PDB file of C-alpha atoms and ligand atoms in Angstrom:
ATOM      1  CA  MET A 228     196.148  57.600 110.399  1.00 88.00           C
ATOM      2  CA  ASN A 229     197.891  54.302 110.652  1.00 88.00           C
ATOM      3  CA  ARG A 230     197.541  52.319 107.451  1.00 87.00           C
ATOM      4  CA  ARG A 231     199.293  49.320 108.878  1.00 88.00           C
ATOM      5  CA  TYR A 232     196.294  48.339 110.965  1.00 92.00           C
ATOM      6  CA  ARG A 233     193.264  49.970 109.381  1.00 96.00           C
ATOM      7  CA  LYS A 234     191.799  51.395 106.223  1.00 94.00           C
ATOM      8  CA  THR A 235     191.893  55.099 105.480  1.00 96.00           C
ATOM      9  CA  ILE A 236     188.419  56.079 104.325  1.00 97.00           C
ATOM     10  CA  ILE A 237     187.332  59.408 102.853  1.00 98.00           C
ATOM     11  CA  ALA A 238     183.556  59.644 102.592  1.00 98.00           C
ATOM     12  CA  GLY A 239     181.562  62.437 101.030  1.00 98.00           C
ATOM     13  CA  ASN A 240     178.221  63.261 102.618  1.00 98.00           C
ATOM     14  CA  TRP A 241     176.235  64.998  99.920  1.00 98.00           C
ATOM     15  CA  LYS A 242     173.246  65.593 102.227  1.00 98.00           C
ATOM     16  CA  MET A 243     170.212  66.837 100.254  1.00 98.00           C
ATOM     17  CA  HIS A 244     172.231  68.088  97.311  1.00 98.00           C
ATOM     18  CA  LYS A 245     172.516  66.928  93.691  1.00 98.00           C
ATOM     19  CA  THR A 246     169.808  65.608  91.432  1.00 98.00           C
ATOM     20  CA  PRO A 247     170.407  62.328  89.560  1.00 98.00           C
ATOM     21  CA  SER A 248     171.717  64.175  86.499  1.00 98.00           C
ATOM     22  CA  GLU A 249     173.981  66.363  88.643  1.00 98.00           C
ATOM     23  CA  THR A 250     175.191  63.166  90.330  1.00 98.00           C
ATOM     24  CA  ARG A 251     176.281  61.692  87.014  1.00 98.00           C
ATOM     25  CA  GLN A 252     178.057  64.933  86.136  1.00 98.00           C
ATOM     26  CA  LEU A 253     179.895  65.236  89.456  1.00 98.00           C
ATOM     27  CA  ILE A 254     181.012  61.598  89.409  1.00 98.00           C
ATOM     28  CA  ASP A 255     182.227  61.943  85.821  1.00 97.00           C
ATOM     29  CA  GLU A 256     184.320  64.944  86.900  1.00 98.00           C
ATOM     30  CA  LEU A 257     185.570  63.215  90.030  1.00 97.00           C
ATOM     31  CA  LYS A 258     186.627  59.848  88.627  1.00 96.00           C
ATOM     32  CA  PRO A 259     189.695  60.945  86.652  1.00 95.00           C
ATOM     33  CA  LEU A 260     190.835  63.146  89.546  1.00 95.00           C
ATOM     34  CA  ILE A 261     190.943  60.306  92.064  1.00 94.00           C
ATOM     35  CA  SER A 262     191.825  57.343  89.882  1.00 87.00           C
ATOM     36  CA  LYS A 263     195.292  57.101  91.460  1.00 82.00           C
ATOM     37  CA  ALA A 264     194.057  56.997  95.061  1.00 81.00           C
ATOM     38  CA  LYS A 265     195.462  53.605  95.952  1.00 83.00           C
ATOM     39  CA  TRP A 266     195.873  54.057  99.668  1.00 87.00           C
ATOM     40  CA  CYS A 267     192.438  55.066 100.690  1.00 93.00           C
ATOM     41  CA  GLU A 268     188.913  53.960 100.099  1.00 96.00           C
ATOM     42  CA  VAL A 269     186.544  56.616  98.803  1.00 97.00           C
ATOM     43  CA  VAL A 270     182.825  56.531  99.586  1.00 98.00           C
ATOM     44  CA  LEU A 271     180.110  58.751  98.139  1.00 98.00           C
ATOM     45  CA  CYS A 272     177.098  58.962 100.457  1.00 99.00           C
ATOM     46  CA  VAL A 273     174.472  60.281  98.105  1.00 98.00           C
ATOM     47  CA  PRO A 274     170.712  60.890  98.465  1.00 98.00           C
ATOM     48  CA  TYR A 275     168.599  57.717  98.067  1.00 98.00           C
ATOM     49  CA  VAL A 276     167.309  58.696  94.620  1.00 98.00           C
ATOM     50  CA  ASP A 277     170.862  59.168  93.323  1.00 98.00           C
ATOM     51  CA  ILE A 278     172.067  55.727  94.400  1.00 98.00           C
ATOM     52  CA  PRO A 279     171.246  53.808  91.179  1.00 98.00           C
ATOM     53  CA  ILE A 280     172.886  56.387  88.922  1.00 98.00           C
ATOM     54  CA  ALA A 281     175.927  56.644  91.210  1.00 98.00           C
ATOM     55  CA  LEU A 282     176.359  52.863  91.184  1.00 98.00           C
ATOM     56  CA  ARG A 283     176.103  52.791  87.410  1.00 98.00           C
ATOM     57  CA  ALA A 284     178.583  55.637  86.996  1.00 98.00           C
ATOM     58  CA  LEU A 285     181.064  53.893  89.329  1.00 97.00           C
ATOM     59  CA  LYS A 286     180.817  50.390  87.862  1.00 96.00           C
ATOM     60  CA  ASP A 287     184.358  50.640  86.498  1.00 93.00           C
ATOM     61  CA  SER A 288     185.767  52.247  89.702  1.00 94.00           C
ATOM     62  CA  PRO A 289     186.021  49.497  92.326  1.00 90.00           C
ATOM     63  CA  ARG A 290     187.817  51.777  94.779  1.00 90.00           C
ATOM     64  CA  ILE A 291     184.924  54.219  94.990  1.00 96.00           C
ATOM     65  CA  ALA A 292     181.982  52.840  96.958  1.00 97.00           C
ATOM     66  CA  VAL A 293     178.467  54.170  97.280  1.00 98.00           C
ATOM     67  CA  GLY A 294     176.917  54.874 100.673  1.00 98.00           C
ATOM     68  CA  ALA A 295     173.511  55.962 101.922  1.00 98.00           C
ATOM     69  CA  GLN A 296     172.945  58.733 104.463  1.00 98.00           C
ATOM     70  CA  ASN A 297     170.380  56.916 106.582  1.00 98.00           C
ATOM     71  CA  MET A 298     168.173  53.824 106.807  1.00 98.00           C
ATOM     72  CA  HIS A 299     165.169  52.798 108.879  1.00 98.00           C
ATOM     73  CA  HIS A 300     165.523  51.137 112.259  1.00 98.00           C
ATOM     74  CA  GLU A 301     163.095  48.298 111.464  1.00 98.00           C
ATOM     75  CA  GLU A 302     163.697  45.512 108.993  1.00 97.00           C
ATOM     76  CA  SER A 303     160.513  46.213 106.989  1.00 98.00           C
ATOM     77  CA  GLY A 304     156.919  47.266 107.544  1.00 98.00           C
ATOM     78  CA  ALA A 305     154.396  50.073 107.286  1.00 98.00           C
ATOM     79  CA  TYR A 306     156.841  52.998 107.333  1.00 98.00           C
ATOM     80  CA  THR A 307     155.718  55.211 104.484  1.00 98.00           C
ATOM     81  CA  GLY A 308     158.575  56.996 102.796  1.00 97.00           C
ATOM     82  CA  ASP A 309     161.339  55.027 104.468  1.00 98.00           C
ATOM     83  CA  VAL A 310     164.114  52.771 103.213  1.00 98.00           C
ATOM     84  CA  SER A 311     165.437  49.572 104.784  1.00 98.00           C
ATOM     85  CA  ALA A 312     168.932  48.172 105.146  1.00 98.00           C
ATOM     86  CA  ALA A 313     168.018  45.203 102.925  1.00 98.00           C
ATOM     87  CA  MET A 314     166.863  47.545 100.143  1.00 98.00           C
ATOM     88  CA  LEU A 315     170.170  49.413 100.227  1.00 98.00           C
ATOM     89  CA  LYS A 316     172.180  46.193 100.253  1.00 98.00           C
ATOM     90  CA  ASP A 317     170.196  44.777  97.359  1.00 98.00           C
ATOM     91  CA  LEU A 318     170.954  47.877  95.274  1.00 98.00           C
ATOM     92  CA  GLY A 319     174.689  47.473  95.829  1.00 98.00           C
ATOM     93  CA  VAL A 320     175.258  50.028  98.574  1.00 98.00           C
ATOM     94  CA  LYS A 321     178.258  49.320 100.810  1.00 98.00           C
ATOM     95  CA  TYR A 322     178.168  51.958 103.574  1.00 98.00           C
ATOM     96  CA  VAL A 323     175.457  53.778 105.474  1.00 99.00           C
ATOM     97  CA  ILE A 324     175.818  56.849 107.688  1.00 98.00           C
ATOM     98  CA  ILE A 325     174.092  56.306 111.020  1.00 98.00           C
ATOM     99  CA  GLY A 326     173.332  58.896 113.680  1.00 98.00           C
ATOM    100  CA  HIS A 327     174.490  61.997 111.804  1.00 98.00           C
ATOM    101  CA  SER A 328     174.022  65.002 114.086  1.00 98.00           C
ATOM    102  CA  GLU A 329     171.466  66.472 111.672  1.00 98.00           C
ATOM    103  CA  ARG A 330     169.360  63.332 112.066  1.00 98.00           C
ATOM    104  CA  ARG A 331     169.878  63.322 115.815  1.00 97.00           C
ATOM    105  CA  ALA A 332     168.776  66.973 115.948  1.00 97.00           C
ATOM    106  CA  TYR A 333     165.961  67.174 113.370  1.00 97.00           C
ATOM    107  CA  TYR A 334     164.577  63.628 113.546  1.00 96.00           C
ATOM    108  CA  HIS A 335     165.203  62.983 117.244  1.00 95.00           C
ATOM    109  CA  GLU A 336     167.445  59.994 116.678  1.00 97.00           C
ATOM    110  CA  THR A 337     168.664  58.717 120.017  1.00 98.00           C
ATOM    111  CA  ASP A 338     171.571  56.474 120.962  1.00 98.00           C
ATOM    112  CA  THR A 339     169.071  53.611 121.295  1.00 98.00           C
ATOM    113  CA  LEU A 340     167.866  54.115 117.742  1.00 98.00           C
ATOM    114  CA  VAL A 341     171.457  54.380 116.518  1.00 98.00           C
ATOM    115  CA  SER A 342     172.202  51.029 118.153  1.00 98.00           C
ATOM    116  CA  ARG A 343     169.204  49.381 116.460  1.00 98.00           C
ATOM    117  CA  LYS A 344     170.301  50.727 113.105  1.00 98.00           C
ATOM    118  CA  VAL A 345     173.870  49.527 113.627  1.00 98.00           C
ATOM    119  CA  HIS A 346     172.629  45.988 114.294  1.00 98.00           C
ATOM    120  CA  LEU A 347     170.321  46.010 111.273  1.00 98.00           C
ATOM    121  CA  ALA A 348     173.003  47.422 108.992  1.00 98.00           C
ATOM    122  CA  LEU A 349     175.506  44.785 110.083  1.00 98.00           C
ATOM    123  CA  ARG A 350     172.950  42.019 109.669  1.00 98.00           C
ATOM    124  CA  ALA A 351     172.237  43.226 106.132  1.00 98.00           C
ATOM    125  CA  GLY A 352     175.956  43.340 105.295  1.00 98.00           C
ATOM    126  CA  LEU A 353     176.287  47.136 105.224  1.00 98.00           C
ATOM    127  CA  ARG A 354     179.172  49.009 106.849  1.00 98.00           C
ATOM    128  CA  PRO A 355     177.806  51.633 109.257  1.00 98.00           C
ATOM    129  CA  ILE A 356     179.567  54.991 109.542  1.00 98.00           C
ATOM    130  CA  VAL A 357     178.484  55.957 113.052  1.00 98.00           C
ATOM    131  CA  CYS A 358     178.615  59.690 113.794  1.00 98.00           C
ATOM    132  CA  VAL A 359     179.375  60.923 117.291  1.00 98.00           C
ATOM    133  CA  GLY A 360     180.078  64.428 118.499  1.00 98.00           C
ATOM    134  CA  GLU A 361     179.402  67.200 120.955  1.00 98.00           C
ATOM    135  CA  THR A 362     177.760  70.613 120.818  1.00 96.00           C
ATOM    136  CA  LEU A 363     179.783  73.738 121.554  1.00 95.00           C
ATOM    137  CA  GLU A 364     178.025  74.039 124.886  1.00 95.00           C
ATOM    138  CA  GLN A 365     179.038  70.498 125.838  1.00 96.00           C
ATOM    139  CA  ARG A 366     182.637  71.210 124.818  1.00 96.00           C
ATOM    140  CA  ASP A 367     182.661  74.370 126.918  1.00 94.00           C
ATOM    141  CA  GLN A 368     181.302  72.396 129.855  1.00 96.00           C
ATOM    142  CA  GLY A 369     184.223  69.972 129.521  1.00 97.00           C
ATOM    143  CA  VAL A 370     182.043  66.892 128.949  1.00 98.00           C
ATOM    144  CA  THR A 371     183.119  66.058 125.385  1.00 98.00           C
ATOM    145  CA  LEU A 372     185.039  62.861 126.090  1.00 98.00           C
ATOM    146  CA  ASP A 373     182.435  61.512 128.535  1.00 98.00           C
ATOM    147  CA  LEU A 374     179.606  62.207 126.132  1.00 98.00           C
ATOM    148  CA  ILE A 375     181.371  60.593 123.206  1.00 98.00           C
ATOM    149  CA  THR A 376     182.230  57.554 125.314  1.00 98.00           C
ATOM    150  CA  VAL A 377     178.512  57.144 126.020  1.00 98.00           C
ATOM    151  CA  GLN A 378     177.679  57.473 122.299  1.00 98.00           C
ATOM    152  CA  VAL A 379     180.363  54.963 121.282  1.00 98.00           C
ATOM    153  CA  LYS A 380     179.357  52.425 123.937  1.00 98.00           C
ATOM    154  CA  ALA A 381     175.702  52.715 122.928  1.00 98.00           C
ATOM    155  CA  ALA A 382     176.498  52.219 119.236  1.00 98.00           C
ATOM    156  CA  LEU A 383     178.592  49.143 120.004  1.00 98.00           C
ATOM    157  CA  SER A 384     176.231  47.617 122.536  1.00 98.00           C
ATOM    158  CA  GLY A 385     175.747  43.937 121.652  1.00 98.00           C
ATOM    159  CA  VAL A 386     178.070  44.083 118.624  1.00 98.00           C
ATOM    160  CA  PRO A 387     180.274  40.966 118.576  1.00 98.00           C
ATOM    161  CA  VAL A 388     184.017  41.377 118.082  1.00 98.00           C
ATOM    162  CA  GLU A 389     183.947  39.676 114.668  1.00 97.00           C
ATOM    163  CA  LYS A 390     181.657  42.451 113.373  1.00 98.00           C
ATOM    164  CA  LEU A 391     183.590  45.334 114.937  1.00 98.00           C
ATOM    165  CA  ARG A 392     185.848  45.887 111.912  1.00 96.00           C
ATOM    166  CA  GLN A 393     182.811  46.590 109.767  1.00 98.00           C
ATOM    167  CA  ILE A 394     182.019  49.695 111.789  1.00 98.00           C
ATOM    168  CA  VAL A 395     183.529  53.093 111.031  1.00 98.00           C
ATOM    169  CA  PHE A 396     183.272  55.902 113.568  1.00 98.00           C
ATOM    170  CA  ALA A 397     183.128  59.544 112.505  1.00 98.00           C
ATOM    171  CA  TYR A 398     183.961  62.119 115.150  1.00 98.00           C
ATOM    172  CA  GLU A 399     181.957  65.148 114.117  1.00 98.00           C
ATOM    173  CA  PRO A 400     181.925  68.081 116.533  1.00 98.00           C
ATOM    174  CA  ILE A 401     178.516  69.610 115.864  1.00 97.00           C
ATOM    175  CA  TRP A 402     179.927  73.139 116.091  1.00 95.00           C
ATOM    176  CA  ALA A 403     182.264  72.358 113.195  1.00 95.00           C
ATOM    177  CA  ILE A 404     179.697  70.954 110.749  1.00 94.00           C
ATOM    178  CA  GLY A 405     178.999  73.328 107.891  1.00 89.00           C
ATOM    179  CA  THR A 406     180.352  76.260 109.887  1.00 92.00           C
ATOM    180  CA  GLY A 407     183.800  76.632 108.381  1.00 88.00           C
ATOM    181  CA  ARG A 408     185.152  76.211 111.909  1.00 90.00           C
ATOM    182  CA  THR A 409     187.308  73.087 112.053  1.00 90.00           C
ATOM    183  CA  ALA A 410     188.422  71.313 115.216  1.00 92.00           C
ATOM    184  CA  THR A 411     192.122  71.775 115.907  1.00 96.00           C
ATOM    185  CA  VAL A 412     194.314  68.807 115.087  1.00 97.00           C
ATOM    186  CA  GLU A 413     194.814  68.322 118.829  1.00 97.00           C
ATOM    187  CA  GLN A 414     191.058  68.225 119.467  1.00 97.00           C
ATOM    188  CA  ALA A 415     190.459  65.782 116.601  1.00 98.00           C
ATOM    189  CA  GLY A 416     193.403  63.631 117.700  1.00 98.00           C
ATOM    190  CA  GLU A 417     192.342  63.628 121.337  1.00 98.00           C
ATOM    191  CA  VAL A 418     188.773  62.540 120.610  1.00 98.00           C
ATOM    192  CA  GLY A 419     189.959  59.943 118.061  1.00 98.00           C
ATOM    193  CA  ALA A 420     192.295  58.469 120.681  1.00 98.00           C
ATOM    194  CA  SER A 421     189.540  58.502 123.273  1.00 98.00           C
ATOM    195  CA  ILE A 422     187.138  56.656 120.929  1.00 98.00           C
ATOM    196  CA  ARG A 423     189.811  54.030 120.332  1.00 98.00           C
ATOM    197  CA  ALA A 424     190.483  53.732 124.072  1.00 98.00           C
ATOM    198  CA  THR A 425     186.786  53.073 124.665  1.00 98.00           C
ATOM    199  CA  ILE A 426     186.777  50.382 121.964  1.00 98.00           C
ATOM    200  CA  ARG A 427     189.979  48.916 123.453  1.00 98.00           C
ATOM    201  CA  LYS A 428     188.361  48.593 126.860  1.00 98.00           C
ATOM    202  CA  MET A 429     185.396  46.812 125.304  1.00 98.00           C
ATOM    203  CA  TYR A 430     187.151  44.541 122.786  1.00 98.00           C
ATOM    204  CA  GLY A 431     190.894  44.563 123.504  1.00 98.00           C
ATOM    205  CA  ALA A 432     193.833  46.282 121.810  1.00 97.00           C
ATOM    206  CA  ARG A 433     194.036  44.108 118.710  1.00 96.00           C
ATOM    207  CA  ALA A 434     190.411  44.609 117.718  1.00 97.00           C
ATOM    208  CA  ALA A 435     190.495  48.315 118.576  1.00 98.00           C
ATOM    209  CA  ARG A 436     193.452  49.114 116.350  1.00 97.00           C
ATOM    210  CA  SER A 437     191.604  47.795 113.286  1.00 97.00           C
ATOM    211  CA  VAL A 438     188.741  50.305 113.519  1.00 98.00           C
ATOM    212  CA  THR A 439     188.717  53.295 111.175  1.00 98.00           C
ATOM    213  CA  ILE A 440     187.935  56.578 112.953  1.00 98.00           C
ATOM    214  CA  GLN A 441     187.187  59.556 110.731  1.00 98.00           C
ATOM    215  CA  TYR A 442     187.035  63.250 111.497  1.00 98.00           C
ATOM    216  CA  GLY A 443     184.213  65.352 110.068  1.00 98.00           C
ATOM    217  CA  GLY A 444     183.448  69.052 110.374  1.00 96.00           C
ATOM    218  CA  SER A 445     184.554  71.599 107.768  1.00 95.00           C
ATOM    219  CA  MET A 446     187.329  69.367 106.463  1.00 97.00           C
ATOM    220  CA  THR A 447     188.905  70.991 103.421  1.00 96.00           C
ATOM    221  CA  ALA A 448     191.864  70.517 101.134  1.00 94.00           C
ATOM    222  CA  SER A 449     193.873  72.898 103.292  1.00 95.00           C
ATOM    223  CA  ASN A 450     193.320  71.270 106.693  1.00 97.00           C
ATOM    224  CA  ALA A 451     192.957  67.596 105.653  1.00 97.00           C
ATOM    225  CA  HIS A 452     196.670  66.847 105.612  1.00 97.00           C
ATOM    226  CA  ASP A 453     197.267  68.013 109.185  1.00 97.00           C
ATOM    227  CA  LEU A 454     194.131  66.348 110.543  1.00 97.00           C
ATOM    228  CA  LEU A 455     195.024  63.060 108.879  1.00 97.00           C
ATOM    229  CA  ALA A 456     198.518  63.202 110.348  1.00 96.00           C
ATOM    230  CA  GLN A 457     196.956  62.409 113.729  1.00 97.00           C
ATOM    231  CA  LEU A 458     197.368  58.755 114.632  1.00 96.00           C
ATOM    232  CA  ASP A 459     193.675  58.261 115.376  1.00 98.00           C
ATOM    233  CA  VAL A 460     192.246  60.230 112.463  1.00 98.00           C
ATOM    234  CA  ASP A 461     191.942  57.599 109.752  1.00 98.00           C
ATOM    235  CA  GLY A 462     189.924  59.522 107.233  1.00 97.00           C
ATOM    236  CA  GLY A 463     187.231  62.101 106.839  1.00 98.00           C
ATOM    237  CA  LEU A 464     183.505  62.477 106.546  1.00 98.00           C
ATOM    238  CA  VAL A 465     183.230  65.479 104.271  1.00 98.00           C
ATOM    239  CA  GLY A 466     180.107  67.560 103.711  1.00 98.00           C
ATOM    240  CA  GLY A 467     180.438  70.848 101.844  1.00 97.00           C
ATOM    241  CA  ALA A 468     183.811  70.116 100.262  1.00 98.00           C
ATOM    242  CA  SER A 469     182.495  66.857  98.769  1.00 98.00           C
ATOM    243  CA  LEU A 470     180.103  68.735  96.484  1.00 98.00           C
ATOM    244  CA  LYS A 471     182.850  69.956  94.149  1.00 98.00           C
ATOM    245  CA  ALA A 472     185.076  67.472  92.347  1.00 98.00           C
ATOM    246  CA  SER A 473     188.238  69.534  92.786  1.00 97.00           C
ATOM    247  CA  SER A 474     187.894  70.110  96.542  1.00 98.00           C
ATOM    248  CA  PHE A 475     186.900  66.518  97.284  1.00 98.00           C
ATOM    249  CA  ALA A 476     189.703  65.139  95.098  1.00 97.00           C
ATOM    250  CA  ALA A 477     192.212  67.335  96.945  1.00 97.00           C
ATOM    251  CA  ILE A 478     191.128  65.791 100.265  1.00 97.00           C
ATOM    252  CA  VAL A 479     191.414  62.298  98.795  1.00 97.00           C
ATOM    253  CA  GLN A 480     194.895  63.228  97.603  1.00 96.00           C
ATOM    254  CA  ALA A 481     195.864  64.377 101.098  1.00 95.00           C
ATOM    255  CA  ALA A 482     194.720  61.009 102.455  1.00 95.00           C
ATOM    256  CA  ASN A 483     196.680  59.197  99.807  1.00 91.00           C
ATOM    257  CA  GLN A 484     200.079  60.652 100.653  1.00 84.00           C
TER     258      GLN A 484
HETATM  259  C1  PEP B 501     178.965  66.443 107.538  1.00 50.89           C
HETATM  260  O1  PEP B 501     177.886  66.776 107.099  1.00 50.89           O
HETATM  261  O2  PEP B 501     179.117  65.303 107.983  1.00 50.89           O
HETATM  262  C2  PEP B 501     180.060  67.423 107.517  1.00 50.89           C
HETATM  263  C3  PEP B 501     181.164  67.129 108.126  1.00 50.89           C
HETATM  264  O3  PEP B 501     179.799  68.605 106.854  1.00 50.89           O
HETATM  265  P1  PEP B 501     180.892  69.770 106.538  1.00 50.89           P
HETATM  266  O4  PEP B 501     182.118  69.084 105.975  1.00 50.89           O
HETATM  267  O5  PEP B 501     180.206  70.642 105.535  1.00 50.89           O
HETATM  268  O6  PEP B 501     181.175  70.447 107.807  1.00 50.89           O
END
């Protein structure tokens, strides 16, 4: 990470875990543990139904923001069961995860859809956390950097430079998500640097150095410090370890050193 140019952001992705009452309980446990985290922003990406209670529980914690895990790719309309960017913004949500590999895999979200969501999120005033990453097969084939370049370019297509800083990228190797198998620091650093190089080619060096690039994939208290020591790993998107106050707080602490 390089705090001189960009924010360090640790985001928890709770996925489909925690009821509203469990949300209140987890946040109450978490707050005192991370109250001293001055050097990084913390985001809790909770299920839609937990958003109101999370916002209420965090009213007195300005450094902990609430994020959503998805949003629809249209502004509004007949999309039963879906949630729009404007609805999230109106509630008080600050971040939204876009293009998580689980959504790409189970809901067939394509790079085109990711791009539409990025534009809508930015227009609504939300900060997108755009997930990119390769399968194990793609890594073995040696196409990781090319594939991620395509994903990054697609997500940024048509995004003006003045909006670029609002976007966070999360490099999430699919083979590392929920598997307990973390990318090596070299792998995370290499892909982070490659994402930044792609942004640099599109927007120039000054704009590129202001973008936060997270790593996600079995990040834990024990590997966070080394991953975050990489120049182009500016935070984490944390799944499993964000579901327990102590393990998430330990990652936040590592980012705060
Ligand atoms: C994720 O879901 O984005 C993630 C990184 O999960 P985990 O930390 O459990 O691998």
